Coordinates of C-alpha atoms in Angstrom, one line a residue:
X14 CA 0.0 0.0 0.0
X15 CA 1.6 3.3 -1.1
X16 CA 0.6 6.7 0.3
X17 CA 1.0 9.8 -1.8
X18 CA 1.7 13.1 0.0
X19 CA -0.3 16.3 -0.3
X20 CA 1.5 18.6 -2.7
X21 CA -0.8 21.3 -4.1
X22 CA -1.3 24.9 -2.7
X23 CA -4.2 25.5 -5.1
X24 CA -7.9 24.8 -4.7
X25 CA -10.7 23.4 -6.8
X26 CA -10.1 22.1 -10.3
X27 CA -6.5 23.5 -10.5
X28 CA -5.6 21.7 -7.3
X29 CA -6.9 18.3 -8.6
X30 CA -5.2 18.8 -12.0
X31 CA -1.8 19.1 -10.2
X32 CA -2.2 15.7 -8.7
X33 CA -2.7 14.0 -12.0
X34 CA 1.1 14.2 -12.8
X35 CA 1.9 12.0 -9.7
X36 CA -0.8 9.3 -10.2
X37 CA -0.7 6.0 -12.1
X38 CA -3.4 3.5 -13.0
X39 CA -3.3 1.6 -9.7
X40 CA -6.4 0.8 -7.8
X41 CA -6.8 2.7 -4.5
X42 CA -8.6 5.1 -2.2
X43 CA -8.5 8.9 -2.5
X44 CA -9.4 11.6 0.1
X45 CA -10.3 15.2 -0.8
X46 CA -9.5 17.7 2.0
X47 CA -10.4 21.4 2.5
X48 CA -8.0 24.2 3.4
X49 CA -8.2 23.2 7.1
X50 CA -7.2 19.6 6.2
X51 CA -10.7 18.4 7.0
X52 CA -11.7 15.4 5.0
X53 CA -14.5 16.3 2.5
X54 CA -14.9 13.0 0.7
X55 CA -13.5 9.5 0.5
X56 CA -13.7 7.4 -2.7
X57 CA -12.3 4.3 -4.2
X58 CA -11.1 3.7 -7.8
X59 CA -10.1 0.9 -10.0
X60 CA -7.8 3.3 -11.7
X61 CA -6.8 6.3 -9.6
X62 CA -5.5 8.5 -12.4
X63 CA -8.7 8.0 -14.5
X64 CA -11.0 8.5 -11.5
X65 CA -9.3 11.7 -10.3
X66 CA -9.1 13.1 -13.8
X67 CA -12.9 13.0 -14.0
X68 CA -13.0 15.6 -11.2
X69 CA -10.6 17.9 -13.0
X70 CA -13.0 18.6 -15.9
X71 CA -15.5 21.4 -15.1
X72 CA -19.2 21.2 -16.1
X73 CA -19.7 17.5 -15.8
X74 CA -20.8 17.2 -12.1
X75 CA -23.9 17.5 -9.9
X76 CA -24.2 20.6 -7.7
X77 CA -23.1 18.6 -4.7
X78 CA -19.9 17.3 -6.4
X79 CA -19.2 20.8 -7.8
X80 CA -19.4 22.3 -4.3
X81 CA -17.0 19.6 -3.0
X82 CA -14.5 20.2 -5.8
X83 CA -14.6 24.0 -5.2
X84 CA -13.7 23.4 -1.5
X85 CA -10.9 20.9 -2.2
X86 CA -7.5 22.2 -1.3
X87 CA -5.5 19.0 -1.1
X88 CA -5.8 15.3 -1.7
X89 CA -4.4 12.1 -0.2
X90 CA -4.1 8.7 -1.9
X91 CA -3.6 5.1 -0.9
X92 CA -2.9 2.5 -3.5
X93 CA -4.1 -1.1 -3.0
X94 CA -3.4 -4.4 -4.6
X95 CA -7.0 -4.9 -5.8
X96 CA -10.2 -2.9 -6.3
X97 CA -11.9 -5.2 -3.7
X98 CA -9.3 -4.1 -1.1
X99 CA -9.9 -0.5 -2.1
X100 CA -13.6 -0.9 -1.5
X101 CA -13.1 -2.4 2.0
X102 CA -10.6 0.4 2.9
X103 CA -13.0 3.0 1.6
X104 CA -15.9 1.9 3.8
X105 CA -13.6 1.7 6.9
X106 CA -12.3 5.2 6.3
X107 CA -15.8 6.6 5.7
X108 CA -17.0 5.2 9.1
X109 CA -13.9 6.5 10.8
X110 CA -13.6 10.0 9.2
X111 CA -17.3 10.8 8.6
X112 CA -16.7 13.0 5.5
X113 CA -19.2 15.7 4.8
X114 CA -19.9 14.7 1.2
X115 CA -20.2 11.0 1.6
X116 CA -23.4 9.1 2.4
X117 CA -23.0 8.2 6.1
X118 CA -24.6 5.4 8.0
X119 CA -25.2 6.8 11.4
X120 CA -25.0 3.6 13.4
X121 CA -22.5 2.0 15.8
X122 CA -24.7 -0.6 17.6
X123 CA -24.0 -4.3 17.7
X124 CA -26.7 -6.8 17.4
X125 CA -27.5 -9.4 20.1
X126 CA -27.4 -13.2 19.7
X127 CA -28.9 -16.1 21.6
X128 CA -26.2 -18.2 23.3
X129 CA -26.8 -21.8 24.3
X130 CA -23.9 -22.1 26.8
X131 CA -22.1 -25.4 26.8
X132 CA -19.9 -25.0 29.8
X133 CA -22.2 -26.7 32.2
X134 CA -23.9 -30.1 32.4
X135 CA -27.3 -28.4 32.2
X136 CA -26.8 -25.7 29.5
X137 CA -28.5 -22.3 30.1
X138 CA -29.9 -20.1 27.3
X139 CA -29.4 -16.4 27.4
X140 CA -29.0 -13.2 25.4
X141 CA -25.5 -12.3 24.4
X142 CA -23.9 -9.2 22.9
X143 CA -20.3 -8.7 22.1
X144 CA -17.3 -11.0 21.5
X145 CA -18.2 -14.6 21.3
X146 CA -15.7 -15.9 23.9
X147 CA -17.9 -18.2 26.0
X148 CA -18.2 -21.8 25.1
X149 CA -21.5 -22.6 23.4
X150 CA -23.5 -22.2 20.2
X151 CA -24.5 -18.7 19.1
X152 CA -27.7 -17.9 17.0
X153 CA -28.3 -14.6 15.4
X154 CA -28.1 -11.8 14.8
X155 CA -31.4 -10.5 16.1
X156 CA -32.6 -7.0 15.2
X157 CA -32.7 -5.9 18.8
X158 CA -33.1 -6.9 22.5
X159 CA -36.9 -7.0 22.1
X160 CA -36.6 -9.7 19.3
X161 CA -34.2 -11.7 21.4
X162 CA -36.3 -11.5 24.5
X163 CA -39.4 -12.6 22.7
X164 CA -37.6 -15.6 21.2
X165 CA -36.1 -16.5 24.6
X166 CA -39.6 -16.3 26.2
X167 CA -40.9 -18.7 23.5
X168 CA -38.0 -21.1 24.0
X169 CA -38.7 -21.3 27.7
X170 CA -42.4 -21.9 27.2
X171 CA -41.8 -24.7 24.6
X172 CA -38.5 -26.3 25.8
X173 CA -38.4 -25.4 29.6
X174 CA -34.7 -24.5 29.5
X175 CA -33.1 -22.7 32.5
X176 CA -32.0 -19.1 32.3
X177 CA -30.6 -18.8 35.8
X178 CA -26.9 -18.1 36.5
X179 CA -24.6 -21.0 37.3
X180 CA -24.2 -19.7 40.9
X181 CA -28.0 -19.6 41.4
X182 CA -28.2 -23.1 39.9
X183 CA -25.7 -24.5 42.4
X184 CA -27.3 -23.0 45.5
X185 CA -31.0 -23.8 44.8
X186 CA -32.6 -26.3 47.2
X187 CA -36.1 -26.1 45.7
X188 CA -37.6 -25.1 42.4
X189 CA -37.9 -21.4 41.6
X190 CA -40.8 -19.4 40.2
X191 CA -39.8 -20.3 36.6
X192 CA -40.6 -23.9 37.4
X193 CA -43.9 -23.1 39.0
X194 CA -45.1 -21.2 35.9
X195 CA -43.9 -23.9 33.6
X196 CA -41.0 -22.0 32.1
X197 CA -38.3 -24.4 33.4
X198 CA -38.0 -28.1 33.9
X199 CA -36.2 -27.7 37.3
X200 CA -32.8 -29.3 36.6
X201 CA -31.3 -27.5 39.6
X202 CA -33.3 -29.8 41.9
X203 CA -33.0 -33.0 39.9
X204 CA -36.5 -32.9 38.5
X205 CA -35.2 -33.8 35.1
X206 CA -32.3 -36.1 34.2
X207 CA -29.2 -34.8 32.4
X208 CA -30.0 -37.0 29.4
X209 CA -33.6 -35.7 29.1
X210 CA -32.5 -32.1 29.5
X211 CA -29.9 -32.6 26.8
X212 CA -32.6 -33.8 24.5
X213 CA -34.7 -30.6 25.1
X214 CA -31.6 -28.5 24.5
X215 CA -31.1 -30.3 21.2
X216 CA -34.7 -29.6 20.3
X217 CA -34.3 -25.9 21.1
X218 CA -31.3 -25.7 18.8
X219 CA -33.3 -27.4 16.0
X220 CA -35.9 -24.7 16.5
X221 CA -33.2 -22.0 16.3
X222 CA -32.0 -23.7 13.1
X223 CA -35.5 -23.6 11.6
X224 CA -36.2 -27.4 11.9
X225 CA -39.5 -27.0 13.7
X226 CA -41.6 -29.6 11.8
X227 CA -39.7 -32.5 13.2
X228 CA -39.9 -31.1 16.7
X229 CA -43.7 -30.8 16.5
X230 CA -44.0 -34.4 15.2
X231 CA -41.8 -35.7 18.0
X232 CA -43.8 -33.9 20.7
X233 CA -47.1 -35.2 19.2
X234 CA -45.9 -38.8 19.2
X235 CA -44.6 -38.4 22.8
X236 CA -48.0 -37.0 23.8
X237 CA -49.8 -39.9 22.2
X238 CA -47.6 -42.4 23.9
X239 CA -48.1 -40.7 27.3
X240 CA -51.8 -40.7 26.8
X241 CA -51.9 -44.4 25.9
X242 CA -49.8 -45.1 29.0
X243 CA -52.4 -43.1 31.0
X244 CA -49.7 -40.6 32.0
X245 CA -52.3 -37.8 31.6
X246 CA -50.3 -35.1 33.4
X247 CA -47.3 -35.6 31.2
X248 CA -49.6 -35.7 28.1
X249 CA -51.2 -32.4 29.2
X250 CA -47.7 -30.9 29.6
X251 CA -46.7 -32.0 26.1
X252 CA -50.0 -30.7 24.7
X253 CA -49.2 -27.3 26.2
X254 CA -45.8 -27.3 24.7
X255 CA -47.2 -28.2 21.2
X256 CA -49.7 -25.4 21.6
X257 CA -47.0 -22.9 22.6
X258 CA -44.9 -24.0 19.6
X259 CA -47.9 -23.5 17.3
X260 CA -48.4 -20.0 18.7
X261 CA -44.8 -19.2 18.2
X262 CA -44.9 -20.1 14.5
X263 CA -48.1 -18.2 13.9
X264 CA -46.8 -15.1 15.7
X265 CA -43.5 -14.8 13.8
X266 CA -45.2 -13.2 10.7
X267 CA -42.9 -13.4 7.7
X268 CA -41.4 -16.9 7.6
X269 CA -40.0 -17.4 4.1
X270 CA -39.9 -21.1 3.0
X271 CA -37.3 -20.6 0.3
X272 CA -34.9 -18.3 2.1
X273 CA -33.0 -19.9 5.0
X274 CA -30.5 -17.1 5.7
X275 CA -30.6 -13.5 4.3
X276 CA -30.7 -9.9 5.1
X277 CA -33.5 -8.1 3.2
X278 CA -32.5 -4.5 2.6
X279 CA -35.0 -1.9 1.3
X280 CA -34.3 1.8 0.7
X281 CA -36.9 4.6 0.4
X282 CA -36.0 8.3 -0.1
X283 CA -38.2 11.4 0.2
X284 CA -37.5 15.1 0.7
X285 CA -33.7 14.7 0.8
X286 CA -33.9 12.0 3.5
X287 CA -33.5 8.3 3.4
X288 CA -34.6 5.3 5.4
X289 CA -33.2 1.8 5.0
X290 CA -35.1 -1.1 6.5
X291 CA -33.3 -4.4 7.2
X292 CA -35.1 -7.7 7.9
X293 CA -32.9 -10.4 9.5
X294 CA -34.0 -13.8 8.1
X295 CA -32.3 -16.7 9.8
X296 CA -33.3 -20.4 9.8
X297 CA -36.3 -19.5 7.6
X298 CA -37.6 -17.3 10.4
X299 CA -37.9 -13.5 10.7
X300 CA -35.6 -12.5 13.6
X301 CA -36.7 -8.9 13.6
X302 CA -36.1 -5.7 11.6
X303 CA -34.3 -2.4 12.1
X304 CA -34.5 0.9 10.4
X305 CA -31.6 3.2 9.6
X306 CA -31.5 6.8 8.4
X307 CA -28.2 7.4 6.5
X308 CA -27.1 11.0 6.1
X309 CA -27.6 12.1 2.4
X310 CA -27.7 15.4 0.6
X311 CA -30.7 14.4 -1.5
X312 CA -28.7 14.7 -4.8
X313 CA -27.3 11.1 -4.8
X314 CA -29.0 8.4 -6.9
X315 CA -30.6 5.3 -5.3
X316 CA -27.7 3.0 -6.3
X317 CA -25.1 5.2 -4.7
X318 CA -27.0 5.4 -1.4
X319 CA -27.7 1.6 -1.4
X320 CA -24.0 0.8 -2.2
X321 CA -22.8 3.1 0.6
X322 CA -25.2 1.6 3.1
X323 CA -24.2 -2.0 2.2
X324 CA -20.5 -1.3 2.4
X325 CA -20.6 0.5 5.7
X326 CA -23.2 -1.8 7.3
X327 CA -21.0 -4.8 6.8
X328 CA -17.7 -3.2 7.4
X329 CA -17.8 -4.5 11.0
X330 CA -20.4 -7.2 10.7
X331 CA -20.4 -10.7 9.2
X332 CA -22.7 -10.8 6.2
X333 CA -25.2 -13.6 5.7
X334 CA -25.2 -15.9 2.8
X335 CA -27.6 -13.7 0.8
X336 CA -28.5 -10.1 0.6
X337 CA -31.9 -9.4 -1.0
X338 CA -32.0 -5.7 -2.1
X339 CA -34.8 -3.5 -3.2
X340 CA -32.4 -1.6 -5.7
X341 CA -29.3 -2.7 -7.5
X342 CA -25.7 -1.5 -6.9
X343 CA -23.4 0.2 -9.5
X344 CA -20.6 -2.2 -8.5
X345 CA -22.6 -5.3 -7.5
X346 CA -20.0 -7.9 -8.5
X347 CA -17.3 -5.9 -6.7
X348 CA -19.4 -5.6 -3.5
X349 CA -20.2 -9.4 -3.6
X350 CA -16.5 -10.2 -4.0
X351 CA -15.6 -7.9 -1.1
X352 CA -18.3 -9.5 1.2
X353 CA -17.1 -13.0 0.2
X354 CA -13.6 -12.1 1.1
X355 CA -14.7 -10.7 4.4
X356 CA -16.9 -13.7 5.3
X357 CA -14.6 -16.3 3.8
X358 CA -17.5 -18.0 2.0
X359 CA -19.9 -17.2 -0.8
X360 CA -22.3 -14.2 -0.4
X361 CA -25.0 -13.7 -3.0
X362 CA -26.5 -10.3 -3.8
X363 CA -29.9 -10.4 -5.5
X364 CA -32.5 -7.9 -6.6
X365 CA -35.5 -10.2 -7.0
X366 CA -38.1 -9.8 -9.8
X367 CA -40.7 -12.4 -8.9
X368 CA -41.6 -14.9 -6.2
X369 CA -41.3 -15.0 -2.4
X370 CA -38.2 -12.7 -2.3
X371 CA -40.2 -9.9 -4.0
X372 CA -42.8 -10.2 -1.3
X373 CA -40.0 -9.8 1.3
X374 CA -38.7 -6.7 -0.4
X375 CA -42.1 -5.2 -0.8
X376 CA -42.8 -5.7 3.0
X377 CA -39.4 -4.1 3.8
X378 CA -40.1 -1.2 1.4
X379 CA -43.5 -0.6 3.1
X380 CA -41.9 -0.5 6.5
X381 CA -39.1 1.9 5.2
X382 CA -41.7 4.2 3.7
X383 CA -43.8 4.3 6.8
X384 CA -40.8 4.7 9.1
X385 CA -39.5 7.6 7.1
X386 CA -42.9 9.3 7.1
X387 CA -43.0 9.1 10.9
X388 CA -39.4 10.2 11.2
X389 CA -40.0 13.3 9.1
X390 CA -43.1 14.2 11.1
X391 CA -41.1 13.8 14.4
X392 CA -38.2 15.9 13.0
X393 CA -40.5 18.7 12.0
X394 CA -42.0 18.8 15.5
X395 CA -38.6 18.6 17.1
X396 CA -37.4 21.5 14.9
X397 CA -40.2 23.7 16.1
X398 CA -39.3 22.8 19.7
X399 CA -35.7 23.6 19.2
X400 CA -36.6 26.9 17.6
X401 CA -39.0 27.7 20.5
X402 CA -36.2 26.9 23.0
X403 CA -33.8 29.3 21.2
X404 CA -36.4 32.0 21.3
X405 CA -37.3 31.4 25.0
X406 CA -33.7 31.6 26.2
X407 CA -32.5 34.2 23.7
X408 CA -29.9 31.8 22.3
X409 CA -27.6 33.0 19.4
X410 CA -28.8 30.2 17.2
X411 CA -31.2 27.2 17.1
X412 CA -29.4 24.4 19.0
X413 CA -28.4 21.3 17.1
X414 CA -26.9 19.6 20.1
X415 CA -28.1 19.9 23.7
X416 CA -26.2 18.3 26.5
X417 CA -28.0 17.6 29.8
X418 CA -26.1 16.7 33.0
X419 CA -27.0 15.1 36.3
X420 CA -25.4 13.2 39.2
X421 CA -26.6 10.2 41.1
X422 CA -25.4 8.8 44.5
X423 CA -26.6 7.7 47.9
X424 CA -24.8 9.7 50.6
X425 CA -21.8 10.0 48.2
X426 CA -21.5 6.2 47.6
X427 CA -21.3 4.8 44.1
X428 CA -21.4 8.3 42.7
X429 CA -21.8 8.7 38.9
X430 CA -22.4 11.5 36.5
X431 CA -24.6 11.3 33.4
X432 CA -24.9 13.2 30.2
X433 CA -27.7 12.8 27.6
X434 CA -27.9 14.4 24.2
X435 CA -30.8 15.8 22.3
X436 CA -31.0 17.4 18.9
X437 CA -33.1 17.6 15.7
X438 CA -33.7 13.8 15.7
X439 CA -34.7 13.7 19.4
X440 CA -32.6 11.9 22.0
X441 CA -29.3 10.5 20.5
X442 CA -28.6 7.5 22.7
X443 CA -25.4 6.7 20.9
X444 CA -24.0 9.9 22.3
X445 CA -25.0 9.3 26.0
X446 CA -22.1 9.2 28.4
X447 CA -21.6 8.1 32.0
X448 CA -18.9 9.2 34.3
X449 CA -17.7 7.2 37.3
X450 CA -16.7 9.8 39.8
X451 CA -13.0 9.3 40.6
X452 CA -12.2 12.2 42.8
X453 CA -10.8 11.0 46.2
X454 CA -10.9 14.4 47.8
X455 CA -14.6 15.0 47.3
X456 CA -16.8 15.3 50.4
X457 CA -19.5 12.6 50.2
X458 CA -22.6 14.1 48.5
X459 CA -20.7 17.1 47.1
X460 CA -22.8 17.7 44.0
X461 CA -20.8 20.8 43.0
X462 CA -17.5 18.8 43.2
X463 CA -19.0 15.9 41.1
X464 CA -20.3 18.3 38.5
X465 CA -17.0 20.0 38.3
X466 CA -15.3 16.6 37.7
X467 CA -17.8 15.6 35.0
X468 CA -17.6 18.8 33.1
X469 CA -13.9 19.1 33.4
X470 CA -13.4 15.6 32.0
X471 CA -16.0 16.2 29.2
X472 CA -14.6 19.5 27.9
X473 CA -10.9 18.6 28.3
X474 CA -11.6 15.7 26.0
X475 CA -13.4 17.9 23.5
X476 CA -10.6 20.5 23.6
X477 CA -8.2 17.6 22.8
X478 CA -10.2 15.8 20.1
X479 CA -12.0 18.6 18.4
X480 CA -10.4 22.0 19.3
X481 CA -11.8 23.7 16.1
X482 CA -15.3 22.5 16.9
X483 CA -15.9 21.2 13.4
X484 CA -17.0 17.6 14.1
X485 CA -20.5 18.3 15.6
X486 CA -19.5 17.1 19.0
X487 CA -19.6 20.4 20.8
X488 CA -22.9 21.4 22.5
X489 CA -24.9 24.5 21.6
X490 CA -26.6 24.5 25.0
X491 CA -26.0 23.0 28.4
X492 CA -28.9 22.1 30.7
X493 CA -27.9 21.7 34.3
X494 CA -30.1 20.3 37.0
X495 CA -30.1 23.0 39.6
X496 CA -30.6 26.7 40.4
X497 CA -28.4 29.8 40.8
X498 CA -25.7 28.0 42.8
X499 CA -25.2 25.2 40.3
X500 CA -25.2 27.6 37.3
X501 CA -22.6 29.9 39.0
X502 CA -20.4 26.9 39.8
X503 CA -20.6 25.6 36.2
X504 CA -19.9 29.0 34.8
X505 CA -16.7 29.1 36.9
X506 CA -15.7 25.7 35.6
X507 CA -16.3 26.7 32.0
X508 CA -14.4 30.0 32.5
X509 CA -11.4 28.0 33.8
X510 CA -11.5 25.7 30.8
X511 CA -11.8 28.6 28.4
X512 CA -15.1 27.5 26.9
X513 CA -17.4 30.1 28.6
X514 CA -19.1 30.9 25.3
X515 CA -21.4 27.9 25.4
X516 CA -24.9 29.0 26.7
X517 CA -26.2 27.2 29.8
X518 CA -29.5 27.0 31.6
X519 CA -30.1 25.8 35.1
X520 CA -33.4 24.0 35.7
X521 CA -34.8 24.1 39.2
X522 CA -38.2 22.7 40.4
X523 CA -39.4 26.0 41.8
X524 CA -42.3 26.4 44.2
X525 CA -43.2 23.2 46.2
X526 CA -40.8 21.3 43.8
X527 CA -43.8 20.7 41.5
X528 CA -43.3 19.8 37.9
X529 CA -44.7 22.6 35.8
X530 CA -43.4 25.3 38.1
X531 CA -39.8 25.1 37.0
X532 CA -37.6 28.1 37.3
X533 CA -34.7 28.7 34.8
X534 CA -31.4 30.4 35.7
X535 CA -28.9 31.9 33.4
X536 CA -25.7 33.7 34.0
X537 CA -26.2 37.5 34.4
X538 CA -29.9 37.3 33.7
X539 CA -33.0 37.3 36.0
X540 CA -34.7 34.0 36.9
X541 CA -37.5 33.2 34.5
X542 CA -40.3 30.7 34.0
X543 CA -42.4 29.4 31.1
X544 CA -46.1 29.2 31.0
X545 CA -47.4 25.9 32.3
X546 CA -48.8 24.7 29.0
X547 CA -45.8 25.8 26.8
X548 CA -44.5 22.9 24.6
X549 CA -41.0 24.1 25.3
X550 CA -41.5 23.5 29.0
X551 CA -42.6 19.9 28.3
X552 CA -39.6 19.5 26.1
X553 CA -37.3 20.6 28.9
X554 CA -39.1 18.3 31.4
X555 CA -38.6 15.4 29.1
X556 CA -34.9 16.1 28.8
X557 CA -34.5 16.5 32.5
X558 CA -36.5 13.3 33.2
X559 CA -34.3 11.4 30.7
X560 CA -31.1 12.4 32.3
X561 CA -32.5 11.5 35.7
X562 CA -33.5 8.1 34.3
X563 CA -30.1 7.5 32.8
X564 CA -28.2 8.7 35.9
X565 CA -30.2 6.6 38.3
X566 CA -30.0 3.5 36.1
X567 CA -26.2 3.9 35.8
X568 CA -25.9 4.4 39.6
X569 CA -28.0 1.3 40.3
X570 CA -25.9 -0.8 38.0
X571 CA -22.7 0.4 39.7
X572 CA -24.2 -0.3 43.1
X573 CA -25.5 -3.8 42.2
X574 CA -22.0 -4.7 40.8
X575 CA -20.4 -3.5 44.1
X576 CA -22.9 -5.4 46.2
X577 CA -22.2 -8.6 44.3
X578 CA -18.4 -8.2 44.5
X579 CA -16.4 -10.2 47.0
X580 CA -12.7 -10.2 48.0
X581 CA -12.3 -13.4 45.9
X582 CA -12.7 -11.3 42.8
X583 CA -9.2 -9.8 43.5
X584 CA -7.4 -13.1 44.0
X585 CA -5.1 -13.9 41.1
X586 CA -6.2 -17.0 39.2
X587 CA -9.6 -17.3 40.9
X588 CA -12.3 -17.1 38.1
X589 CA -16.0 -17.8 38.2
X590 CA -15.7 -21.6 38.5
X591 CA -13.2 -21.6 41.4
X592 CA -15.1 -18.8 43.1
X593 CA -18.3 -20.9 43.0
X594 CA -16.4 -23.9 44.3
X595 CA -14.9 -21.9 47.2
X596 CA -18.2 -20.4 48.2
X597 CA -20.0 -23.7 48.0
X598 CA -17.4 -25.3 50.2
X599 CA -16.9 -22.6 52.8
X600 CA -20.2 -20.7 52.6
X601 CA -18.8 -17.1 52.4
X602 CA -15.8 -15.1 51.3
X603 CA -15.0 -14.4 55.0
X604 CA -14.8 -18.1 55.7
X605 CA -12.5 -18.5 52.8
X606 CA -10.2 -15.8 54.1
X607 CA -10.1 -17.5 57.5
X608 CA -9.4 -21.0 56.1
X609 CA -6.1 -22.7 56.6
X610 CA -4.0 -24.1 53.8
X611 CA -5.2 -27.7 54.3
X612 CA -8.8 -26.8 54.1
X613 CA -8.2 -24.8 50.9
X614 CA -6.5 -27.8 49.3
X615 CA -9.6 -29.9 50.0
X616 CA -11.7 -27.8 47.7
X617 CA -12.6 -29.5 44.4
X618 CA -10.7 -27.8 41.6
X619 CA -8.2 -26.0 43.8
X620 CA -4.6 -27.2 43.3
X621 CA -1.9 -27.0 46.0
X622 CA -0.3 -24.0 44.2
X623 CA -3.7 -22.2 43.9
X624 CA -4.5 -23.0 47.6
X625 CA -1.1 -21.4 48.5
X626 CA -1.9 -18.3 46.4
X627 CA -5.3 -17.9 48.0
X628 CA -3.9 -18.4 51.5
X629 CA -1.1 -15.9 50.8
X630 CA -3.5 -13.3 49.4
X631 CA -5.6 -13.2 52.7
X632 CA -2.7 -13.7 55.1
X633 CA 0.1 -11.7 53.6
X634 CA -1.9 -9.0 51.8
X635 CA -1.5 -10.6 48.4

């Protein structure tokens, strides 16, 4: 891979023409930059010289490309071995650099899977997100947590698999509520044999693989046999499982018979905005759908938007065996080759013209059209609220990014700070941030001190990462939970950091601390209030309630983690399995700490060396 330097002091067409002398016909990726070295556009080329020369000829481009060329002050180039490699590099750079003139997929979420854990004699089934490190079989992806939870609920009803943790499983002495409501077969208390439980796990995996017909036939034959043997209670239980399985199949909606594994991707554009709807088809079942709203200018053609979406969407995800698209791509063969290379297997891209796949695309298109209509209506409403907010507080411009801050703690313990972000598209949950309060010199419950730490960390990072305020990460307005004292303290912090030009508003409950009687505080201005039925007041209340919710949820999670922690967590070499064995043997972490070396060696799974390590940790301070 060769990188070419930036060499031209000119701008526009003249700048681009200067680069043609240094380029050859290699494939690669090019970047167009403005006079401040900000990336305007990232593109790929089979032949860099030919592709760049097309930008050097005036009068042949759309208004969007003409503006981009006019702003271009320098270019950067990376040659690659193949055009496929250039395509993969292009999509990675677009996601990383977020150029202004590229179609951008605004999404960084991962998709959950279902994990059938295989590190226990009685496997559990659970939702999993992230790296696939635990031993077991993974099924997915699902469109979201809701789709996973619905499927898990169905699996429990039909197959009675446990979802408790291994530590809960080991300490149970009688069946839990899940058994009582017929969602678990009670393996923790020996109510089902390991062999029979393994058979139900195998059936559940067949279900997740789409092989449901055989399961239903097996259950029906078992029910018939139980009935003939006059085991009516068992027959009734099997009947209920068959009924649950039938309900599951009827509730899943789109279940294509001819498509085992595919992503259905449909694109709809309107009014300079776009919505892409993705259906996840796995094991001939619909595992949910998700909508995306890529950033476009409105001047791109459909094929360009679709190609940009597909490339960026699969830049950090494994593609399925088939992509079913509503519109074709300009470089369909190249994209298929790149996806095959990424997945290390064949990936087909089809734009169906007839049959069941067309019905899938039409359903996805309908969802995309309806989702975009709702989004545009919400955006219009949100725009009016932002404009009203700017007028109410005399802001210099309509805010595009509002940051709302709050703290949560109990008498100073497990203190956290929280930031939520709102803008033209409503709450932007990808931009939410939590701050574990680290200050050791803070007085417990010192809200001013905690807010100072949160804002200092937040804006020091912004000053480091985006000092020119060009990346859209700087707020246009700060909302602070509190009155005059909090606003004054925050203003001092912002003055110290040198960012005192950002408007801020303190929100206090007002008389009797009633919602609807809020008072608003601004630096150097008198306290004010909004009329009780003002939509802007409701908007502010929603933002304040959202940051409260996020802060309290973060605090509870931190507190729960601390409550569940034991000194054993800090012992080198003691993982979850050894920890369970030690607690089961001694009953508590304190008893482990008091145990002698001989008793530690008697624990199943603890070697003589590990027993010595544990003993030394508690008796010699580790």
